[in-house]
Short mmCIF file of C-alpha atoms and ligand atoms in Angstrom, two decimals:
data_model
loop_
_atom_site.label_atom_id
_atom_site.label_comp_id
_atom_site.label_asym_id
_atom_site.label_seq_id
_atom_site.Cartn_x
_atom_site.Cartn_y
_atom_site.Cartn_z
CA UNK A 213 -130.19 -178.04 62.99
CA UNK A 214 -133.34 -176.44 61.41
CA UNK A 215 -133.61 -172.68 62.02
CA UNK A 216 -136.57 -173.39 64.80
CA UNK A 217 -135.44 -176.48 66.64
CA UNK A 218 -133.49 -174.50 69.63
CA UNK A 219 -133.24 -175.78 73.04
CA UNK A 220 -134.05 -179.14 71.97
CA UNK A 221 -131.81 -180.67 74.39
CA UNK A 222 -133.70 -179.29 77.77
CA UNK A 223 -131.07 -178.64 80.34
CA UNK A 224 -130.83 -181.20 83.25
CA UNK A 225 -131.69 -180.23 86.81
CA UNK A 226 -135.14 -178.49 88.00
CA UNK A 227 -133.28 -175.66 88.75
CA UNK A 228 -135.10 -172.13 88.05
CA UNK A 229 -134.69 -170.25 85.11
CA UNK A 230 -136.07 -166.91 86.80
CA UNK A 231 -136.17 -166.64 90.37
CA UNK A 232 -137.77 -163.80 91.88
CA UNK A 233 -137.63 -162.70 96.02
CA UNK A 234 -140.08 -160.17 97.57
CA UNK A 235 -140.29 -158.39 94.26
CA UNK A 236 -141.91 -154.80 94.97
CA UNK A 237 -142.91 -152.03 92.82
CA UNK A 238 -144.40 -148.54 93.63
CA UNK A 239 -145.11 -146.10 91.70
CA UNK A 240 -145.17 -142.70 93.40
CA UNK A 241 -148.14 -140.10 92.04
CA UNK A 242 -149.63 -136.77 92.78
CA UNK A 243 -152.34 -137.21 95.56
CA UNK A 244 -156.01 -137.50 94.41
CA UNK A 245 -157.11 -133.95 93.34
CA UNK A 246 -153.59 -132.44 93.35
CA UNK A 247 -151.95 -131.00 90.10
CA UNK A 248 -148.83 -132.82 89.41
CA UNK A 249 -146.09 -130.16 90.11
CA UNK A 250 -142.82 -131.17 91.37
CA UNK A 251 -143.63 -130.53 94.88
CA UNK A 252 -146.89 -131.46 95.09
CA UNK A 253 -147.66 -133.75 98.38
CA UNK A 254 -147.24 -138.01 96.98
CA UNK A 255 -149.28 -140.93 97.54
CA UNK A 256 -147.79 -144.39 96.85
CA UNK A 257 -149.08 -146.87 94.29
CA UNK A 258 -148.29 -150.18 95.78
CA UNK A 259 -148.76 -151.80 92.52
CA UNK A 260 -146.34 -154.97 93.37
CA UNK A 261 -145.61 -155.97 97.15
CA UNK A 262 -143.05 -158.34 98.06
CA UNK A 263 -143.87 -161.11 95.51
CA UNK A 264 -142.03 -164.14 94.69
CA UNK A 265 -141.62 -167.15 92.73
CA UNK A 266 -139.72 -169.25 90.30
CA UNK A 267 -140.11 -170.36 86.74
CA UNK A 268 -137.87 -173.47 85.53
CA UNK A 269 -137.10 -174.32 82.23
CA UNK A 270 -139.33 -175.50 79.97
CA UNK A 271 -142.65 -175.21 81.86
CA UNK A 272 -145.48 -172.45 81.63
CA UNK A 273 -146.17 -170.56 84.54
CA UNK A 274 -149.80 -168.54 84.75
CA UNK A 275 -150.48 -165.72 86.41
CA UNK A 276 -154.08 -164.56 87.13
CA UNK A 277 -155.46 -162.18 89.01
CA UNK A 278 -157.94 -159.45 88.90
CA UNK A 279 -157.57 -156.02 86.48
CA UNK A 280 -155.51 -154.16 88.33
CA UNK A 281 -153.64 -156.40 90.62
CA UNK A 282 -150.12 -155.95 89.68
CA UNK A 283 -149.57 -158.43 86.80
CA UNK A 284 -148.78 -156.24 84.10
CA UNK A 285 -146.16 -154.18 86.32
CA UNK A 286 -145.20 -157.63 87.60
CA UNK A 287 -144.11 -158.49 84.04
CA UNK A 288 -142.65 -155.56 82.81
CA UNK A 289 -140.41 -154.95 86.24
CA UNK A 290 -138.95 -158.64 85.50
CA UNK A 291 -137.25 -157.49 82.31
CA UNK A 292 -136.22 -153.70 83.55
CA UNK A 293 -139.30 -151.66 81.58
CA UNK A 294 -140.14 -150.39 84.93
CA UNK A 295 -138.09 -149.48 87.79
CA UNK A 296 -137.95 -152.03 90.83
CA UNK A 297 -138.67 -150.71 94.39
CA UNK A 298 -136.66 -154.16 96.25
CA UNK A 299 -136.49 -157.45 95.81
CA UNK A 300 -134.31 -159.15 93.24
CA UNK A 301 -134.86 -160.89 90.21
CA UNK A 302 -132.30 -164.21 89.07
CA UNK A 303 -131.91 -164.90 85.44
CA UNK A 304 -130.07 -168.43 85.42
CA UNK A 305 -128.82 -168.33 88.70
CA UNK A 306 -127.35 -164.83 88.68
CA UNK A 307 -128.53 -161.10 90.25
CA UNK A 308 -129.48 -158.74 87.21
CA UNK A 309 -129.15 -155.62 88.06
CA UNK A 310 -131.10 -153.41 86.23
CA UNK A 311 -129.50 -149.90 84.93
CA UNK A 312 -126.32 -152.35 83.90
CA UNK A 313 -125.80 -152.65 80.72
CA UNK A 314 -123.87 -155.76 80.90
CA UNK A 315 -126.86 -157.92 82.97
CA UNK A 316 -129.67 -156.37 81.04
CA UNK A 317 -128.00 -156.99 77.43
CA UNK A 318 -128.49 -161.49 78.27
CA UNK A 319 -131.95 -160.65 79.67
CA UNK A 320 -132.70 -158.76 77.07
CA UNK A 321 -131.97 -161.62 74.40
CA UNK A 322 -133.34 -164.68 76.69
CA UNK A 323 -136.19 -162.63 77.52
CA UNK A 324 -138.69 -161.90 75.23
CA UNK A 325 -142.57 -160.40 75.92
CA UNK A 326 -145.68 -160.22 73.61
CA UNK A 327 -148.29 -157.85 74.62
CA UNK A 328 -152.32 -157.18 74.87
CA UNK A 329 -152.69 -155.41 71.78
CA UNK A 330 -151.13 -157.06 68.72
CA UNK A 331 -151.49 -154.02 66.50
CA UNK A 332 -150.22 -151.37 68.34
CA UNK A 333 -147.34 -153.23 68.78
CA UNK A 334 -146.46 -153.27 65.52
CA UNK A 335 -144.89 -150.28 63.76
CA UNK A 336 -146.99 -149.71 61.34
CA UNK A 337 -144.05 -147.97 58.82
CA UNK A 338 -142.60 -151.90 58.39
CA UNK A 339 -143.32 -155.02 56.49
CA UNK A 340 -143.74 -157.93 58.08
CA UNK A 341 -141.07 -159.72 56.96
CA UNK A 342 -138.94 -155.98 58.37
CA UNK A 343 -140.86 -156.78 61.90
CA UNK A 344 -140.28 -160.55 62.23
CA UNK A 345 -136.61 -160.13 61.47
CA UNK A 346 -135.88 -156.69 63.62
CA UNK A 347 -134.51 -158.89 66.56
CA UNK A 348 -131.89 -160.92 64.61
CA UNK A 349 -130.26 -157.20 63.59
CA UNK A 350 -129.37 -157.10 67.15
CA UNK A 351 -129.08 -160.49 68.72
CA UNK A 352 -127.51 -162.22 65.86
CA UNK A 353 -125.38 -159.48 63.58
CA UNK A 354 -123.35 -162.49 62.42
CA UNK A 355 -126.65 -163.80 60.13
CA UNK A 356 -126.19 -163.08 56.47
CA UNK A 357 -129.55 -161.54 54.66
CA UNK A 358 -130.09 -164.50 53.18
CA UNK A 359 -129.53 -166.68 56.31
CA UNK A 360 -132.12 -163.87 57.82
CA UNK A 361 -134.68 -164.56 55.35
CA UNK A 362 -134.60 -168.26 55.63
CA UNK A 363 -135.46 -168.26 59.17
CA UNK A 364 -137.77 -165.57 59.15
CA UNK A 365 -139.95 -167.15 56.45
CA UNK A 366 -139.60 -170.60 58.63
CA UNK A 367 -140.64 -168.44 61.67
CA UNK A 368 -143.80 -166.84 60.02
CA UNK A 369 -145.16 -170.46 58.35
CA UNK A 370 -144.43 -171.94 62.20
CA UNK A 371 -146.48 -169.60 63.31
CA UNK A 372 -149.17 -170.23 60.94
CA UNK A 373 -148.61 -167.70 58.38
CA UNK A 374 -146.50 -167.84 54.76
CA UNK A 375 -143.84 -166.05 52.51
CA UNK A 376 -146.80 -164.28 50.75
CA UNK A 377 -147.40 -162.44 53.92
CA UNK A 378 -143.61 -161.29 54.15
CA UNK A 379 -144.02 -158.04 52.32
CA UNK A 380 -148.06 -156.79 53.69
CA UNK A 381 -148.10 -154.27 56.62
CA UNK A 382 -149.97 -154.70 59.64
CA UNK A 383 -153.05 -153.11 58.73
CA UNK A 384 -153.59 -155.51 56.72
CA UNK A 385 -154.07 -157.93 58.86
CA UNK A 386 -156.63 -159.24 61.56
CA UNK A 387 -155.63 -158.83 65.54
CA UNK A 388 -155.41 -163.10 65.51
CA UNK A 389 -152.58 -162.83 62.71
CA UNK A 390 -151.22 -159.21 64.46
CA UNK A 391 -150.98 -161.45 67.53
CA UNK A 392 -149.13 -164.52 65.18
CA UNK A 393 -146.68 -161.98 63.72
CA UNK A 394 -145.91 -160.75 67.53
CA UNK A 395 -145.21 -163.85 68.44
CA UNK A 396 -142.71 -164.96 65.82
CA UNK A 397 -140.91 -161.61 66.27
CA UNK A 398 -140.69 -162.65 70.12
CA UNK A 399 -139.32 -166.57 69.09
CA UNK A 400 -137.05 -165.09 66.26
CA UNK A 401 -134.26 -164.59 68.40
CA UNK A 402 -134.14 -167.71 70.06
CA UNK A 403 -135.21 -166.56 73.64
CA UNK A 404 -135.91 -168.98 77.00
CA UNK A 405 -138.36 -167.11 78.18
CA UNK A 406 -141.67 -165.72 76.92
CA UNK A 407 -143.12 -162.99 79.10
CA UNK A 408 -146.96 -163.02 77.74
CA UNK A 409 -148.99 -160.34 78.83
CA UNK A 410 -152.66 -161.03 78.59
CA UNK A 411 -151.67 -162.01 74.94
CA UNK A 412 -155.29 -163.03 73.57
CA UNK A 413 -157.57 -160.80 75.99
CA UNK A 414 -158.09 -158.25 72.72
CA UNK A 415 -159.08 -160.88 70.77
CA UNK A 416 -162.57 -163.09 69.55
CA UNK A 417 -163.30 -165.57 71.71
CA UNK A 418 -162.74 -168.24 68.45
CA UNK A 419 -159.58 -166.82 67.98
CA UNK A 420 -158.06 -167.29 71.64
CA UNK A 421 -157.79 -170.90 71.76
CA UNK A 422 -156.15 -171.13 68.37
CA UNK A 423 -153.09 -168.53 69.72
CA UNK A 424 -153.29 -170.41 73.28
CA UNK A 425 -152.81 -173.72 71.22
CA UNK A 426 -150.20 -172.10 68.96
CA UNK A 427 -148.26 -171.24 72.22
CA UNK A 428 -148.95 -174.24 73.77
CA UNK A 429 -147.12 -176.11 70.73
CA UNK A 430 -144.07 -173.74 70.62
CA UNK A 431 -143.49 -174.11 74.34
CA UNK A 432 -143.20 -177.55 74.34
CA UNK A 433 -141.19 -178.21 70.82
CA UNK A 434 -139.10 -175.78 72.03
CA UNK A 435 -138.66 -176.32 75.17
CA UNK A 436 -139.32 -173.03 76.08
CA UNK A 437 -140.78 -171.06 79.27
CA UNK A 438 -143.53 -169.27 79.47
CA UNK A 439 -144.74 -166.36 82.38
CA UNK A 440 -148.46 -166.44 80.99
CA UNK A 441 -150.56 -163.18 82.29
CA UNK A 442 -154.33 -163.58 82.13
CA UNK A 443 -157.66 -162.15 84.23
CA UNK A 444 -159.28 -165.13 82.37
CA UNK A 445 -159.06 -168.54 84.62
CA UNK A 446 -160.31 -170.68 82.07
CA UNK A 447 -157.52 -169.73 79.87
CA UNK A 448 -154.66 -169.72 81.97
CA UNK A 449 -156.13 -173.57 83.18
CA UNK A 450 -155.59 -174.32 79.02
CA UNK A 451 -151.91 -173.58 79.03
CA UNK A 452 -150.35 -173.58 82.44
CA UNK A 453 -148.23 -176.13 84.69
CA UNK A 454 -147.98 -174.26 87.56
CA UNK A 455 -150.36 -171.04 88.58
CA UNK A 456 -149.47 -167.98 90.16
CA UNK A 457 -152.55 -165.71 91.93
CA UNK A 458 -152.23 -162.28 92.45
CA UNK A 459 -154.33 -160.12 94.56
CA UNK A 460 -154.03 -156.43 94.77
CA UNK A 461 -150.08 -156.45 94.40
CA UNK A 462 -149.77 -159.84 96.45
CA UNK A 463 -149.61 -163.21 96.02
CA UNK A 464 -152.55 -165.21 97.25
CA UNK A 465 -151.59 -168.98 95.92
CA UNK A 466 -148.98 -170.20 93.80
CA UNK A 467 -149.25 -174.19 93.13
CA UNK A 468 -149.48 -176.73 90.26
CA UNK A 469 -151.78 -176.19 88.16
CA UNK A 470 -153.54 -179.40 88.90
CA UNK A 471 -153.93 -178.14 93.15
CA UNK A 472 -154.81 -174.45 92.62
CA UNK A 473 -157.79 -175.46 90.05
CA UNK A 474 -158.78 -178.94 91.83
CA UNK A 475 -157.62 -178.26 95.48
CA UNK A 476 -157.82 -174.43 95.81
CA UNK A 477 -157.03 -173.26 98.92
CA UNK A 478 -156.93 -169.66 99.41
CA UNK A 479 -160.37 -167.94 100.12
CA UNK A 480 -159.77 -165.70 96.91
CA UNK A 481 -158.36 -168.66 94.69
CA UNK A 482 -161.95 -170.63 95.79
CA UNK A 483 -164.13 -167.18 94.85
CA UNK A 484 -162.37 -166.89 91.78
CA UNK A 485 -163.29 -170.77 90.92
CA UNK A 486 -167.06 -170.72 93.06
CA UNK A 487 -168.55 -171.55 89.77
CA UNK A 488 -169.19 -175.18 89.21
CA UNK A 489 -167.17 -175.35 86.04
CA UNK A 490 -169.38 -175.48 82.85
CA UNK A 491 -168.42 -176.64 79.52
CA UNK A 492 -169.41 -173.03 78.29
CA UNK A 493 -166.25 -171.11 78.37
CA UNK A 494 -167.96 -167.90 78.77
CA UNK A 495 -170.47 -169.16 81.35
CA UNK A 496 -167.34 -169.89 83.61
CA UNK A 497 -165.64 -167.09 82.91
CA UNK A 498 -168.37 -164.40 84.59
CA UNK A 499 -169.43 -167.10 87.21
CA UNK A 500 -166.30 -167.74 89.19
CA UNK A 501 -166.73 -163.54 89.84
CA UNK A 502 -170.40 -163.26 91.85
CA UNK A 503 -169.19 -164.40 95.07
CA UNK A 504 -166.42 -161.56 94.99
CA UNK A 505 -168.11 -159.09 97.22
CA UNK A 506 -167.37 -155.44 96.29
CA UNK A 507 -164.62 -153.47 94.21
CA UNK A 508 -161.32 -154.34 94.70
CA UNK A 509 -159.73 -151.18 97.47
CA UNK A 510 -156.90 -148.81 95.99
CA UNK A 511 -153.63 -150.21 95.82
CA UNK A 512 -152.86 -146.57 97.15
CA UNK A 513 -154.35 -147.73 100.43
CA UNK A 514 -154.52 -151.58 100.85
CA UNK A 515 -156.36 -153.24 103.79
CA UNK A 516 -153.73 -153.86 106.87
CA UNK A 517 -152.92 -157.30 107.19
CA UNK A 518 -153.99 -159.25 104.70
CA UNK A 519 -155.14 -157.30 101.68
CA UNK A 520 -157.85 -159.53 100.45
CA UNK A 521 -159.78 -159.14 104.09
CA UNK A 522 -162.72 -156.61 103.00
CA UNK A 523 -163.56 -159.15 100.86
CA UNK A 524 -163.22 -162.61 102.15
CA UNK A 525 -165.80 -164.57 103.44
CA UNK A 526 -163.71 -166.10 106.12
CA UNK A 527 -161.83 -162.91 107.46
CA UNK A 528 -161.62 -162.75 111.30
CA UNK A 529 -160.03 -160.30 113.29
CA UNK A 530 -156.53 -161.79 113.40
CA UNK A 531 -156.42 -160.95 109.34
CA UNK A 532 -156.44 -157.40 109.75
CA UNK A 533 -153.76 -157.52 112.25
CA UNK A 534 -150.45 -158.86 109.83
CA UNK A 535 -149.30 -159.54 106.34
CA UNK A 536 -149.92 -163.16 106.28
CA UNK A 537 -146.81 -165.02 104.85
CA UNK A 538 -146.69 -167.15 101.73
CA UNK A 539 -146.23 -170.73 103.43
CA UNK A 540 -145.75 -174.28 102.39
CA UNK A 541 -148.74 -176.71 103.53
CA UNK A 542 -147.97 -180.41 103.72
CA UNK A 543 -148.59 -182.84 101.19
CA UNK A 544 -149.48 -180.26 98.63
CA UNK A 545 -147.06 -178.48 96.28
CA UNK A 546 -146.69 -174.14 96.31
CA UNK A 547 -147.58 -171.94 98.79
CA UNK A 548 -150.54 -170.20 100.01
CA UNK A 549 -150.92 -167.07 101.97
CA UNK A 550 -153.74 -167.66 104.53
CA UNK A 551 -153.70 -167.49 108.43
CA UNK A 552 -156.86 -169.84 108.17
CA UNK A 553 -155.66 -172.73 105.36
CA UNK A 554 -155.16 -175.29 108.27
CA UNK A 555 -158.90 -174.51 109.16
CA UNK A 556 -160.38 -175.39 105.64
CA UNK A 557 -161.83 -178.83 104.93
CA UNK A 558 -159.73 -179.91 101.60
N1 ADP B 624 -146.83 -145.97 85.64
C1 ADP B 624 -147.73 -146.05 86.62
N2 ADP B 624 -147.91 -145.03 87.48
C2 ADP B 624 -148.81 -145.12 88.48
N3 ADP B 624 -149.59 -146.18 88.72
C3 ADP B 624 -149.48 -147.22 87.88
C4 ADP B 624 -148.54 -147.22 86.79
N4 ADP B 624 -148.65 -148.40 86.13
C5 ADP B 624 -149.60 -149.13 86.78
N5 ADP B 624 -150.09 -148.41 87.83
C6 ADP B 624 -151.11 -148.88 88.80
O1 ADP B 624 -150.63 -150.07 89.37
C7 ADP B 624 -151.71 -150.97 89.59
C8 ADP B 624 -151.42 -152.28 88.88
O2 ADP B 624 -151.56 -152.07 87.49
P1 ADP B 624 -151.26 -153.21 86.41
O3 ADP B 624 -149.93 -153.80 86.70
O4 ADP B 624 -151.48 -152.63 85.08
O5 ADP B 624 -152.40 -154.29 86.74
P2 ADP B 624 -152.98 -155.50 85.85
O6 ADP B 624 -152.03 -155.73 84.73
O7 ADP B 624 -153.09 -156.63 86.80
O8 ADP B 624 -154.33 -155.05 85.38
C9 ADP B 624 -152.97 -150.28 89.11
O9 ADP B 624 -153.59 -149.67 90.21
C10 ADP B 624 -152.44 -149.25 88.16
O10 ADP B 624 -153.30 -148.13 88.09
S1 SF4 B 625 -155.82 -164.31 105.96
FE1 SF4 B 625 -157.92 -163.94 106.65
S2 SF4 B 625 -158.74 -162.38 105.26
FE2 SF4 B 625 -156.87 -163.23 104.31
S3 SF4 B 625 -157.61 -164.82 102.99
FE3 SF4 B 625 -157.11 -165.81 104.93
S4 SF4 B 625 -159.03 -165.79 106.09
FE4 SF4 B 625 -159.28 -164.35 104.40
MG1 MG B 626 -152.40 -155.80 82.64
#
């Protein structure tokens, strides 16, 4: 077995790898204008509400949504780096429990994330060859050094970089190879799942497909999942299988990849994809946003009902009245969360 061909034999079964029910997270803050002191009146943050959703092995799930909608709290709560108001999260068919050490010490291996800003997530005190190997001191203390090295070097030349780069420090490198060295500290280890948070949105436009593509690649040879977190549609279309869209804390639509983008049915799914795709990446990115009317409210005081109401085109008075639920529609994979689906020509 080379030091990179892990989970080459993909697990029968579709069965998920994460499973999440009515996930919620709220943060609670000082109200608007107050000074933070200890008893100072609160106001909720409903940054996450009630979301839910699977990803199995070996496929990429996306995750878009507007800034601010929840994703990057989404993300974080699944692996414990912020505290979870309800819901559970399954890793392989069991309950972790955050807070136990026992649950969170698997998740914490399996589970990897690589994050916005490649730089800063680097310490900048250690050598890249120190940074790609960190993970192995505690997920596999039974590697020798030289055992280390080997797969390290492997690691960084799979990830398009080479043993010359082992001993330079972050600095000197550009965010697109910051981003490369992130994610060969995140595959060092050997995990299932790769949490991605909005992994190329810091970077040049050139630059983004070649990480997207470098993902793309690992995810399949390895057989690996993906949770892929992007505000950019076009990008999340490049790498997903199935899509997951968030709207201020909620989910809107979660489908293949191939029904959201050709067969949207949600009213915010079809705003965010108005635009008559163009072959111009960056035309289509700004596009799809005109026909959103408005700001997106405060997730300190959604709409009632349906949250995406003061903005949809089709609201009625019925939407203001209850949370619509997540449902199954016939003949068409995911769920949607509409009261007015069955009234949309498809
Ligand atoms: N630690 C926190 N305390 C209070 N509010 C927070 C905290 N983290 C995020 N939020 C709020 O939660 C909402 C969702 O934020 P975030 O998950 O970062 O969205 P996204 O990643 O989609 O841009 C935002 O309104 C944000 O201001
Ligand atoms: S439930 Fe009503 S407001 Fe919400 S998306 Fe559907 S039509 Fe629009
Ligand atoms: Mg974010």
């Amino acid at each position: 077995m080379t030091p990179l061909s892990h989970h080459t034999t993909r697990e029968s079964g579709d069965e998920p790898l994460l499973s999440v029910e009515d996930l919620t997270v709220h943060f609670s803050v000082a109200r608007a204008g107050r000074r933070a002191l200890p008893w100072s009146p609160k106001a909720t943050v409903r940054a996450v509400e009630r979301v839910s959703f699977d990803v199995r092995r070996g496929e990429t799930v996306g995750l878009v949504g507007e800034s601010g909608c929840g994703k990057s709290t989404l993300a974080r709560a699944l692996i414990g780096l912020v505290p979870v108001t309800g819901g559970s999260v399954c890793w392989r068919g069991e309950e972790t429990v955050f807070g136990a050490r026992r649950d969170i010490g698997q998740l914490r291996r399996d589970v990897q994330m690589i994050f916005q800003d490649p730089l800063a997530s680097l310490d900048p005190r250690m050598t890249i060859g120190q940074i790609v190997a960190e993970p192995l001191k505690t997920h596999r203390p039974d590697m020798s050094r030289a055992e280390v090295r080997v797969r390290v070097q492997a690691m960084l030349e799979r990830v398009g970089l080479n043993a010359y780069h082992l001993q330079r420090y972050p600095h000197e490198f550009s965010g697109g190879q910051c981003q490369r060295v992130g994610i060969a500290r995140a595959l060092i280890g050997e995990p299932r799942l790769v949490i991605c948070d909005e992994p190329v949105s810091a970077l040049d436009v050139s630059i983004q497909a070649q990480i997207v593509n470098l993902l793309r690649d690992l995810q399949r040879e390895l057989s690996l999942s993906l949770l892929f977190v992007a505000h950019d549609l076009a990008v999340v279309k490049a790498i997903s299988h199935r899509v997951l869209v968030m709207y201020l804390g909620r989910v809107m639509e979660f489908g293949t990849k191939e029904s959201v983008y050709g067969a949207p049915l949600h009213p915010y799914t079809r705003a965010l994809l108005s635009a008559v795709p163009t072959p111009d990446p960056a035309v289509e990115r700004t596009r799809g946003h005109l026909l959103l009317r408005g700001e997106i409210p405060s997730p300190l005081d959604p709409p009632s009902g349906c949250v995406f109401r003061t903005r949809c085109p089709q609201a009625i008075e019925a939407c203001a009245a209850e949370v619509p639920a997540a449902r199954a529609w016939p003949r068409r994979p995911g769920k949607v969360a509409c009261i007015r689906v069955d009234e949309h020509p498809s």
